[in-house]
């Protein structure tokens, strides 16, 4: 991400990084708990992912954190892929941010 930001800057462009949600970021509904149960590694990964997020944002404070926009939505197919309604929520948040950035 740092390298992409440097490259964009050298080309005179703005670089905007959106950190998108995964199932690991959610407070888990019954549906999401079922998804997590399909792979026991995913349950073990949740605290590791939380630690990664903490470390990532400490070193990349200029990223836009969208990790909580799908709380309680039942939009995940697996730990990272979302339904079209989940994609719409994420896209709407990104567009809202970009509209404010451009103006």
Backbone as XML, in Angstrom:
<?xml version="1.0"?>
<chain id="A" units="angstrom">
  <residue number="1" name="UNK">
    <atom name="N" x="0.836" y="-1.182" z="0.000"/>
    <atom name="CA" x="0.000" y="0.000" z="0.000"/>
    <atom name="C" x="0.881" y="1.247" z="0.000"/>
  </residue>
  <residue number="2" name="UNK">
    <atom name="N" x="1.950" y="1.200" z="0.781"/>
    <atom name="CA" x="2.874" y="2.326" z="0.811"/>
    <atom name="C" x="3.475" y="2.551" z="-0.582"/>
  </residue>
  <residue number="3" name="UNK">
    <atom name="N" x="3.885" y="1.457" z="-1.219"/>
    <atom name="CA" x="4.486" y="1.576" z="-2.555"/>
    <atom name="C" x="3.476" y="2.125" z="-3.564"/>
  </residue>
  <residue number="4" name="UNK">
    <atom name="N" x="2.233" y="1.695" z="-3.469"/>
    <atom name="CA" x="1.199" y="2.203" z="-4.373"/>
    <atom name="C" x="0.973" y="3.689" z="-4.132"/>
  </residue>
  <residue number="5" name="UNK">
    <atom name="N" x="1.002" y="4.103" z="-2.884"/>
    <atom name="CA" x="0.826" y="5.515" z="-2.553"/>
    <atom name="C" x="1.986" y="6.346" z="-3.133"/>
  </residue>
  <residue number="6" name="UNK">
    <atom name="N" x="3.203" y="5.835" z="-2.993"/>
    <atom name="CA" x="4.376" y="6.533" z="-3.529"/>
    <atom name="C" x="4.288" y="6.634" z="-5.055"/>
  </residue>
  <residue number="7" name="UNK">
    <atom name="N" x="3.926" y="5.531" z="-5.703"/>
    <atom name="CA" x="3.798" y="5.530" z="-7.158"/>
    <atom name="C" x="2.751" y="6.546" z="-7.608"/>
  </residue>
  <residue number="8" name="UNK">
    <atom name="N" x="1.600" y="6.545" z="-6.961"/>
    <atom name="CA" x="0.542" y="7.497" z="-7.321"/>
    <atom name="C" x="1.022" y="8.930" z="-7.116"/>
  </residue>
  <residue number="9" name="UNK">
    <atom name="N" x="1.679" y="9.169" z="-6.016"/>
    <atom name="CA" x="2.174" y="10.506" z="-5.704"/>
    <atom name="C" x="3.173" y="10.986" z="-6.756"/>
  </residue>
  <residue number="10" name="UNK">
    <atom name="N" x="4.057" y="10.099" z="-7.163"/>
    <atom name="CA" x="5.044" y="10.468" z="-8.186"/>
    <atom name="C" x="4.382" y="10.774" z="-9.533"/>
  </residue>
  <residue number="11" name="UNK">
    <atom name="N" x="3.209" y="10.235" z="-9.753"/>
    <atom name="CA" x="2.483" y="10.496" z="-10.997"/>
    <atom name="C" x="1.518" y="11.677" z="-10.859"/>
  </residue>
  <residue number="12" name="UNK">
    <atom name="N" x="1.511" y="12.303" z="-9.677"/>
    <atom name="CA" x="0.629" y="13.441" z="-9.448"/>
    <atom name="C" x="-0.799" y="13.071" z="-9.128"/>
  </residue>
  <residue number="13" name="UNK">
    <atom name="N" x="-1.032" y="11.814" z="-8.777"/>
    <atom name="CA" x="-2.386" y="11.344" z="-8.471"/>
    <atom name="C" x="-2.570" y="11.197" z="-6.957"/>
  </residue>
  <residue number="14" name="UNK">
    <atom name="N" x="-3.812" y="11.273" z="-6.536"/>
    <atom name="CA" x="-4.144" y="10.966" z="-5.151"/>
    <atom name="C" x="-4.332" y="9.460" z="-5.023"/>
  </residue>
  <residue number="15" name="UNK">
    <atom name="N" x="-3.885" y="8.912" z="-3.920"/>
    <atom name="CA" x="-4.062" y="7.487" z="-3.654"/>
    <atom name="C" x="-4.975" y="7.351" z="-2.451"/>
  </residue>
  <residue number="16" name="UNK">
    <atom name="N" x="-6.043" y="6.620" z="-2.620"/>
    <atom name="CA" x="-6.988" y="6.401" z="-1.529"/>
    <atom name="C" x="-7.112" y="4.906" z="-1.319"/>
  </residue>
  <residue number="17" name="UNK">
    <atom name="N" x="-6.842" y="4.457" z="-0.110"/>
    <atom name="CA" x="-6.929" y="3.035" z="0.217"/>
    <atom name="C" x="-8.128" y="2.790" z="1.113"/>
  </residue>
  <residue number="18" name="UNK">
    <atom name="N" x="-9.026" y="1.924" z="0.659"/>
    <atom name="CA" x="-10.175" y="1.518" z="1.465"/>
    <atom name="C" x="-9.904" y="0.130" z="2.011"/>
  </residue>
  <residue number="19" name="UNK">
    <atom name="N" x="-9.965" y="-0.005" z="3.315"/>
    <atom name="CA" x="-9.787" y="-1.296" z="3.976"/>
    <atom name="C" x="-11.169" y="-1.907" z="4.127"/>
  </residue>
  <residue number="20" name="UNK">
    <atom name="N" x="-11.429" y="-2.955" z="3.343"/>
    <atom name="CA" x="-12.778" y="-3.513" z="3.283"/>
    <atom name="C" x="-12.987" y="-4.621" z="4.310"/>
  </residue>
  <residue number="21" name="UNK">
    <atom name="N" x="-14.230" y="-4.857" z="4.660"/>
    <atom name="CA" x="-14.540" y="-5.825" z="5.709"/>
    <atom name="C" x="-14.365" y="-7.273" z="5.275"/>
  </residue>
  <residue number="22" name="UNK">
    <atom name="N" x="-14.099" y="-8.100" z="6.248"/>
    <atom name="CA" x="-14.170" y="-9.550" z="6.093"/>
    <atom name="C" x="-15.132" y="-10.061" z="7.156"/>
  </residue>
  <residue number="23" name="UNK">
    <atom name="N" x="-15.491" y="-11.305" z="7.047"/>
    <atom name="CA" x="-16.362" y="-11.907" z="8.054"/>
    <atom name="C" x="-15.731" y="-11.803" z="9.441"/>
  </residue>
  <residue number="24" name="UNK">
    <atom name="N" x="-14.416" y="-11.821" z="9.499"/>
    <atom name="CA" x="-13.722" y="-11.760" z="10.787"/>
    <atom name="C" x="-13.962" y="-10.435" z="11.505"/>
  </residue>
  <residue number="25" name="UNK">
    <atom name="N" x="-14.326" y="-9.378" z="10.783"/>
    <atom name="CA" x="-14.561" y="-8.080" z="11.397"/>
    <atom name="C" x="-15.942" y="-7.963" z="12.030"/>
  </residue>
  <residue number="26" name="UNK">
    <atom name="N" x="-16.840" y="-8.845" z="11.695"/>
    <atom name="CA" x="-18.223" y="-8.724" z="12.148"/>
    <atom name="C" x="-18.446" y="-9.275" z="13.547"/>
  </residue>
  <residue number="27" name="UNK">
    <atom name="N" x="-19.461" y="-8.696" z="14.204"/>
    <atom name="CA" x="-20.022" y="-9.366" z="15.377"/>
    <atom name="C" x="-20.996" y="-10.372" z="14.786"/>
  </residue>
  <residue number="28" name="UNK">
    <atom name="N" x="-20.823" y="-11.614" z="15.079"/>
    <atom name="CA" x="-21.373" y="-12.682" z="14.255"/>
    <atom name="C" x="-22.835" y="-13.024" z="14.552"/>
  </residue>
  <residue number="29" name="UNK">
    <atom name="N" x="-23.630" y="-12.947" z="13.491"/>
    <atom name="CA" x="-25.012" y="-13.407" z="13.549"/>
    <atom name="C" x="-24.998" y="-14.944" z="13.523"/>
  </residue>
  <residue number="30" name="UNK">
    <atom name="N" x="-26.150" y="-15.543" z="13.703"/>
    <atom name="CA" x="-26.237" y="-17.013" z="13.665"/>
    <atom name="C" x="-25.766" y="-17.534" z="12.300"/>
  </residue>
  <residue number="31" name="UNK">
    <atom name="N" x="-26.164" y="-16.848" z="11.239"/>
    <atom name="CA" x="-25.740" y="-17.228" z="9.892"/>
    <atom name="C" x="-24.223" y="-17.170" z="9.763"/>
  </residue>
  <residue number="32" name="UNK">
    <atom name="N" x="-23.615" y="-16.090" z="10.237"/>
    <atom name="CA" x="-22.165" y="-15.928" z="10.146"/>
    <atom name="C" x="-21.431" y="-16.958" z="10.994"/>
  </residue>
  <residue number="33" name="UNK">
    <atom name="N" x="-21.978" y="-17.284" z="12.143"/>
    <atom name="CA" x="-21.379" y="-18.333" z="12.984"/>
    <atom name="C" x="-21.391" y="-19.665" z="12.248"/>
  </residue>
  <residue number="34" name="UNK">
    <atom name="N" x="-22.455" y="-19.924" z="11.507"/>
    <atom name="CA" x="-22.535" y="-21.154" z="10.714"/>
    <atom name="C" x="-21.434" y="-21.175" z="9.656"/>
  </residue>
  <residue number="35" name="UNK">
    <atom name="N" x="-21.226" y="-20.052" z="8.971"/>
    <atom name="CA" x="-20.154" y="-19.973" z="7.969"/>
    <atom name="C" x="-18.811" y="-20.266" z="8.634"/>
  </residue>
  <residue number="36" name="UNK">
    <atom name="N" x="-18.561" y="-19.646" z="9.775"/>
    <atom name="CA" x="-17.295" y="-19.862" z="10.478"/>
    <atom name="C" x="-17.119" y="-21.321" z="10.888"/>
  </residue>
  <residue number="37" name="UNK">
    <atom name="N" x="-18.229" y="-22.002" z="11.173"/>
    <atom name="CA" x="-18.140" y="-23.398" z="11.630"/>
    <atom name="C" x="-17.702" y="-24.354" z="10.518"/>
  </residue>
  <residue number="38" name="UNK">
    <atom name="N" x="-17.810" y="-23.931" z="9.248"/>
    <atom name="CA" x="-17.409" y="-24.794" z="8.141"/>
    <atom name="C" x="-15.907" y="-25.041" z="8.108"/>
  </residue>
  <residue number="39" name="UNK">
    <atom name="N" x="-15.157" y="-24.140" z="8.685"/>
    <atom name="CA" x="-13.710" y="-24.287" z="8.692"/>
    <atom name="C" x="-13.193" y="-23.886" z="10.071"/>
  </residue>
  <residue number="40" name="UNK">
    <atom name="N" x="-12.744" y="-24.847" z="10.879"/>
    <atom name="CA" x="-12.308" y="-24.520" z="12.241"/>
    <atom name="C" x="-11.143" y="-23.533" z="12.284"/>
  </residue>
  <residue number="41" name="UNK">
    <atom name="N" x="-10.392" y="-23.443" z="11.210"/>
    <atom name="CA" x="-9.281" y="-22.480" z="11.162"/>
    <atom name="C" x="-9.795" y="-21.045" z="11.203"/>
  </residue>
  <residue number="42" name="UNK">
    <atom name="N" x="-10.990" y="-20.800" z="10.648"/>
    <atom name="CA" x="-11.508" y="-19.435" z="10.617"/>
    <atom name="C" x="-11.776" y="-18.914" z="12.022"/>
  </residue>
  <residue number="43" name="UNK">
    <atom name="N" x="-12.328" y="-19.755" z="12.891"/>
    <atom name="CA" x="-12.565" y="-19.322" z="14.266"/>
    <atom name="C" x="-11.251" y="-18.975" z="14.950"/>
  </residue>
  <residue number="44" name="UNK">
    <atom name="N" x="-10.234" y="-19.766" z="14.693"/>
    <atom name="CA" x="-8.908" y="-19.491" z="15.257"/>
    <atom name="C" x="-8.301" y="-18.225" z="14.659"/>
  </residue>
  <residue number="45" name="UNK">
    <atom name="N" x="-8.687" y="-17.911" z="13.437"/>
    <atom name="CA" x="-8.098" y="-16.760" z="12.744"/>
    <atom name="C" x="-8.655" y="-15.421" z="13.223"/>
  </residue>
  <residue number="46" name="UNK">
    <atom name="N" x="-9.838" y="-15.410" z="13.813"/>
    <atom name="CA" x="-10.473" y="-14.149" z="14.200"/>
    <atom name="C" x="-9.566" y="-13.297" z="15.093"/>
  </residue>
  <residue number="47" name="UNK">
    <atom name="N" x="-9.021" y="-13.820" z="16.209"/>
    <atom name="CA" x="-8.156" y="-12.953" z="17.023"/>
    <atom name="C" x="-6.870" y="-12.542" z="16.308"/>
  </residue>
  <residue number="48" name="UNK">
    <atom name="N" x="-6.357" y="-13.406" z="15.447"/>
    <atom name="CA" x="-5.159" y="-13.051" z="14.689"/>
    <atom name="C" x="-5.454" y="-11.923" z="13.710"/>
  </residue>
  <residue number="49" name="UNK">
    <atom name="N" x="-6.601" y="-11.998" z="13.053"/>
    <atom name="CA" x="-7.010" y="-10.936" z="12.128"/>
    <atom name="C" x="-7.228" y="-9.630" z="12.876"/>
  </residue>
  <residue number="50" name="UNK">
    <atom name="N" x="-7.823" y="-9.698" z="14.054"/>
    <atom name="CA" x="-8.028" y="-8.489" z="14.845"/>
    <atom name="C" x="-6.695" y="-7.838" z="15.207"/>
  </residue>
  <residue number="51" name="UNK">
    <atom name="N" x="-5.712" y="-8.640" z="15.560"/>
    <atom name="CA" x="-4.379" y="-8.127" z="15.883"/>
    <atom name="C" x="-3.733" y="-7.528" z="14.634"/>
  </residue>
  <residue number="52" name="UNK">
    <atom name="N" x="-3.871" y="-8.198" z="13.491"/>
    <atom name="CA" x="-3.344" y="-7.663" z="12.237"/>
    <atom name="C" x="-3.953" y="-6.299" z="11.939"/>
  </residue>
  <residue number="53" name="UNK">
    <atom name="N" x="-5.286" y="-6.194" z="12.077"/>
    <atom name="CA" x="-5.964" y="-4.921" z="11.810"/>
    <atom name="C" x="-5.415" y="-3.819" z="12.709"/>
  </residue>
  <residue number="54" name="UNK">
    <atom name="N" x="-5.263" y="-4.127" z="13.973"/>
    <atom name="CA" x="-4.729" y="-3.154" z="14.935"/>
    <atom name="C" x="-3.339" y="-2.675" z="14.500"/>
  </residue>
  <residue number="55" name="UNK">
    <atom name="N" x="-2.466" y="-3.616" z="14.157"/>
    <atom name="CA" x="-1.114" y="-3.273" z="13.725"/>
    <atom name="C" x="-1.124" y="-2.517" z="12.397"/>
  </residue>
  <residue number="56" name="UNK">
    <atom name="N" x="-1.990" y="-2.958" z="11.472"/>
    <atom name="CA" x="-2.068" y="-2.317" z="10.169"/>
    <atom name="C" x="-2.463" y="-0.849" z="10.307"/>
  </residue>
  <residue number="57" name="UNK">
    <atom name="N" x="-3.507" y="-0.580" z="11.067"/>
    <atom name="CA" x="-3.980" y="0.799" z="11.186"/>
    <atom name="C" x="-3.027" y="1.667" z="11.996"/>
  </residue>
  <residue number="58" name="UNK">
    <atom name="N" x="-2.257" y="1.064" z="12.862"/>
    <atom name="CA" x="-1.241" y="1.834" z="13.578"/>
    <atom name="C" x="-0.161" y="2.324" z="12.620"/>
  </residue>
  <residue number="59" name="UNK">
    <atom name="N" x="0.106" y="1.539" z="11.570"/>
    <atom name="CA" x="1.150" y="1.922" z="10.617"/>
    <atom name="C" x="0.594" y="2.555" z="9.345"/>
  </residue>
  <residue number="60" name="UNK">
    <atom name="N" x="-0.706" y="2.521" z="9.148"/>
    <atom name="CA" x="-1.318" y="3.076" z="7.935"/>
    <atom name="C" x="-2.563" y="3.866" z="8.309"/>
  </residue>
  <residue number="61" name="UNK">
    <atom name="N" x="-2.358" y="4.899" z="9.088"/>
    <atom name="CA" x="-3.486" y="5.675" z="9.607"/>
    <atom name="C" x="-4.277" y="6.383" z="8.515"/>
  </residue>
  <residue number="62" name="UNK">
    <atom name="N" x="-3.705" y="6.509" z="7.328"/>
    <atom name="CA" x="-4.397" y="7.214" z="6.266"/>
    <atom name="C" x="-5.302" y="6.311" z="5.427"/>
  </residue>
  <residue number="63" name="UNK">
    <atom name="N" x="-5.414" y="5.042" z="5.797"/>
    <atom name="CA" x="-6.366" y="4.156" z="5.133"/>
    <atom name="C" x="-7.766" y="4.438" z="5.666"/>
  </residue>
  <residue number="64" name="UNK">
    <atom name="N" x="-8.763" y="4.261" z="4.821"/>
    <atom name="CA" x="-10.150" y="4.459" z="5.223"/>
    <atom name="C" x="-10.699" y="3.103" z="5.643"/>
  </residue>
  <residue number="65" name="UNK">
    <atom name="N" x="-11.053" y="3.000" z="6.893"/>
    <atom name="CA" x="-11.474" y="1.730" z="7.481"/>
    <atom name="C" x="-12.964" y="1.505" z="7.266"/>
  </residue>
  <residue number="66" name="UNK">
    <atom name="N" x="-13.298" y="0.554" z="6.400"/>
    <atom name="CA" x="-14.699" y="0.177" z="6.176"/>
    <atom name="C" x="-15.030" y="-1.160" z="6.837"/>
  </residue>
  <residue number="67" name="UNK">
    <atom name="N" x="-14.181" y="-1.606" z="7.741"/>
    <atom name="CA" x="-14.326" y="-2.966" z="8.262"/>
    <atom name="C" x="-15.610" y="-3.193" z="9.051"/>
  </residue>
  <residue number="68" name="UNK">
    <atom name="N" x="-16.272" y="-2.139" z="9.498"/>
    <atom name="CA" x="-17.486" y="-2.360" z="10.292"/>
    <atom name="C" x="-18.787" y="-2.086" z="9.540"/>
  </residue>
  <residue number="69" name="UNK">
    <atom name="N" x="-18.731" y="-1.815" z="8.231"/>
    <atom name="CA" x="-19.947" y="-1.420" z="7.511"/>
    <atom name="C" x="-20.919" y="-2.579" z="7.254"/>
  </residue>
  <residue number="70" name="UNK">
    <atom name="N" x="-20.485" y="-3.804" z="7.461"/>
    <atom name="CA" x="-21.382" y="-4.940" z="7.227"/>
    <atom name="C" x="-21.792" y="-5.640" z="8.518"/>
  </residue>
  <residue number="71" name="UNK">
    <atom name="N" x="-21.714" y="-4.941" z="9.630"/>
    <atom name="CA" x="-22.121" y="-5.534" z="10.899"/>
    <atom name="C" x="-23.583" y="-5.981" z="10.834"/>
  </residue>
  <residue number="72" name="UNK">
    <atom name="N" x="-23.822" y="-7.193" z="11.290"/>
    <atom name="CA" x="-25.191" y="-7.727" z="11.409"/>
    <atom name="C" x="-25.959" y="-7.715" z="10.090"/>
  </residue>
  <residue number="73" name="UNK">
    <atom name="N" x="-25.287" y="-8.008" z="8.962"/>
    <atom name="CA" x="-25.965" y="-7.920" z="7.677"/>
    <atom name="C" x="-26.233" y="-9.262" z="6.999"/>
  </residue>
  <residue number="74" name="UNK">
    <atom name="N" x="-25.555" y="-10.329" z="7.414"/>
    <atom name="CA" x="-25.696" y="-11.625" z="6.740"/>
    <atom name="C" x="-25.419" y="-11.523" z="5.237"/>
  </residue>
  <residue number="75" name="UNK">
    <atom name="N" x="-24.343" y="-10.859" z="4.892"/>
    <atom name="CA" x="-24.026" y="-10.653" z="3.479"/>
    <atom name="C" x="-22.801" y="-11.440" z="3.020"/>
  </residue>
  <residue number="76" name="UNK">
    <atom name="N" x="-22.159" y="-12.190" z="3.895"/>
    <atom name="CA" x="-20.953" y="-12.923" z="3.522"/>
    <atom name="C" x="-21.285" y="-14.319" z="2.998"/>
  </residue>
  <residue number="77" name="UNK">
    <atom name="N" x="-20.596" y="-14.712" z="1.912"/>
    <atom name="CA" x="-20.675" y="-16.082" z="1.427"/>
    <atom name="C" x="-19.623" y="-16.954" z="2.104"/>
  </residue>
  <residue number="78" name="UNK">
    <atom name="N" x="-18.476" y="-16.376" z="2.377"/>
    <atom name="CA" x="-17.414" y="-17.038" z="3.119"/>
    <atom name="C" x="-16.693" y="-15.945" z="3.893"/>
  </residue>
  <residue number="79" name="UNK">
    <atom name="N" x="-15.456" y="-16.152" z="4.280"/>
    <atom name="CA" x="-14.805" y="-15.172" z="5.145"/>
    <atom name="C" x="-14.529" y="-13.838" z="4.462"/>
  </residue>
  <residue number="80" name="UNK">
    <atom name="N" x="-14.589" y="-13.778" z="3.143"/>
    <atom name="CA" x="-14.260" y="-12.516" z="2.465"/>
    <atom name="C" x="-15.225" y="-12.118" z="1.351"/>
  </residue>
  <residue number="81" name="UNK">
    <atom name="N" x="-15.889" y="-13.048" z="0.721"/>
    <atom name="CA" x="-16.765" y="-12.728" z="-0.405"/>
    <atom name="C" x="-18.152" y="-12.354" z="0.082"/>
  </residue>
  <residue number="82" name="UNK">
    <atom name="N" x="-18.664" y="-11.236" z="-0.458"/>
    <atom name="CA" x="-19.972" y="-10.758" z="-0.042"/>
    <atom name="C" x="-20.972" y="-10.842" z="-1.191"/>
  </residue>
  <residue number="83" name="UNK">
    <atom name="N" x="-22.222" y="-10.831" z="-0.810"/>
    <atom name="CA" x="-23.309" y="-10.843" z="-1.781"/>
    <atom name="C" x="-23.377" y="-9.489" z="-2.487"/>
  </residue>
  <residue number="84" name="UNK">
    <atom name="N" x="-24.252" y="-9.399" z="-3.472"/>
    <atom name="CA" x="-24.409" y="-8.129" z="-4.181"/>
    <atom name="C" x="-24.895" y="-7.033" z="-3.230"/>
  </residue>
  <residue number="85" name="UNK">
    <atom name="N" x="-25.726" y="-7.393" z="-2.257"/>
    <atom name="CA" x="-26.180" y="-6.368" z="-1.303"/>
    <atom name="C" x="-25.022" y="-5.897" z="-0.421"/>
  </residue>
  <residue number="86" name="UNK">
    <atom name="N" x="-24.120" y="-6.798" z="-0.046"/>
    <atom name="CA" x="-22.931" y="-6.398" z="0.705"/>
    <atom name="C" x="-22.025" y="-5.516" z="-0.129"/>
  </residue>
  <residue number="87" name="UNK">
    <atom name="N" x="-21.846" y="-5.885" z="-1.386"/>
    <atom name="CA" x="-21.030" y="-5.059" z="-2.285"/>
    <atom name="C" x="-21.636" y="-3.671" z="-2.457"/>
  </residue>
  <residue number="88" name="UNK">
    <atom name="N" x="-22.947" y="-3.596" z="-2.503"/>
    <atom name="CA" x="-23.632" y="-2.303" z="-2.648"/>
    <atom name="C" x="-23.371" y="-1.424" z="-1.420"/>
  </residue>
  <residue number="89" name="UNK">
    <atom name="N" x="-23.455" y="-2.005" z="-0.230"/>
    <atom name="CA" x="-23.205" y="-1.243" z="0.996"/>
    <atom name="C" x="-21.783" y="-0.689" z="0.977"/>
  </residue>
  <residue number="90" name="UNK">
    <atom name="N" x="-20.819" y="-1.542" z="0.632"/>
    <atom name="CA" x="-19.418" y="-1.109" z="0.580"/>
    <atom name="C" x="-19.240" y="-0.018" z="-0.471"/>
  </residue>
  <residue number="91" name="UNK">
    <atom name="N" x="-19.787" y="-0.222" z="-1.665"/>
    <atom name="CA" x="-19.654" y="0.761" z="-2.744"/>
    <atom name="C" x="-20.275" y="2.102" z="-2.353"/>
  </residue>
  <residue number="92" name="UNK">
    <atom name="N" x="-21.443" y="2.064" z="-1.718"/>
    <atom name="CA" x="-22.098" y="3.306" z="-1.302"/>
    <atom name="C" x="-21.233" y="4.080" z="-0.309"/>
  </residue>
  <residue number="93" name="UNK">
    <atom name="N" x="-20.605" y="3.373" z="0.628"/>
    <atom name="CA" x="-19.714" y="4.032" z="1.598"/>
    <atom name="C" x="-18.507" y="4.629" z="0.893"/>
  </residue>
  <residue number="94" name="UNK">
    <atom name="N" x="-17.955" y="3.907" z="-0.076"/>
    <atom name="CA" x="-16.804" y="4.420" z="-0.815"/>
    <atom name="C" x="-17.194" y="5.668" z="-1.618"/>
  </residue>
  <residue number="95" name="UNK">
    <atom name="N" x="-18.337" y="5.613" z="-2.280"/>
    <atom name="CA" x="-18.794" y="6.750" z="-3.078"/>
    <atom name="C" x="-19.052" y="7.960" z="-2.191"/>
  </residue>
  <residue number="96" name="UNK">
    <atom name="N" x="-19.660" y="7.739" z="-1.040"/>
    <atom name="CA" x="-19.899" y="8.843" z="-0.103"/>
    <atom name="C" x="-18.589" y="9.499" z="0.291"/>
  </residue>
  <residue number="97" name="UNK">
    <atom name="N" x="-17.580" y="8.681" z="0.593"/>
    <atom name="CA" x="-16.276" y="9.235" z="0.950"/>
    <atom name="C" x="-15.667" y="9.999" z="-0.224"/>
  </residue>
  <residue number="98" name="UNK">
    <atom name="N" x="-15.708" y="9.402" z="-1.399"/>
    <atom name="CA" x="-15.096" y="10.029" z="-2.571"/>
    <atom name="C" x="-15.798" y="11.331" z="-2.944"/>
  </residue>
  <residue number="99" name="UNK">
    <atom name="N" x="-17.122" y="11.370" z="-2.806"/>
    <atom name="CA" x="-17.848" y="12.607" z="-3.068"/>
    <atom name="C" x="-17.344" y="13.736" z="-2.167"/>
  </residue>
  <residue number="100" name="UNK">
    <atom name="N" x="-17.106" y="13.436" z="-0.902"/>
    <atom name="CA" x="-16.586" y="14.436" z="0.020"/>
    <atom name="C" x="-15.139" y="14.798" z="-0.276"/>
  </residue>
  <residue number="101" name="UNK">
    <atom name="N" x="-14.377" y="13.849" z="-0.760"/>
    <atom name="CA" x="-12.967" y="14.069" z="-1.078"/>
    <atom name="C" x="-12.820" y="14.957" z="-2.297"/>
  </residue>
  <residue number="102" name="UNK">
    <atom name="N" x="-13.665" y="14.755" z="-3.290"/>
    <atom name="CA" x="-13.562" y="15.482" z="-4.552"/>
    <atom name="C" x="-14.003" y="16.930" z="-4.398"/>
  </residue>
  <residue number="103" name="UNK">
    <atom name="N" x="-15.019" y="17.155" z="-3.569"/>
    <atom name="CA" x="-15.559" y="18.524" z="-3.453"/>
    <atom name="C" x="-14.798" y="19.337" z="-2.508"/>
  </residue>
</chain>
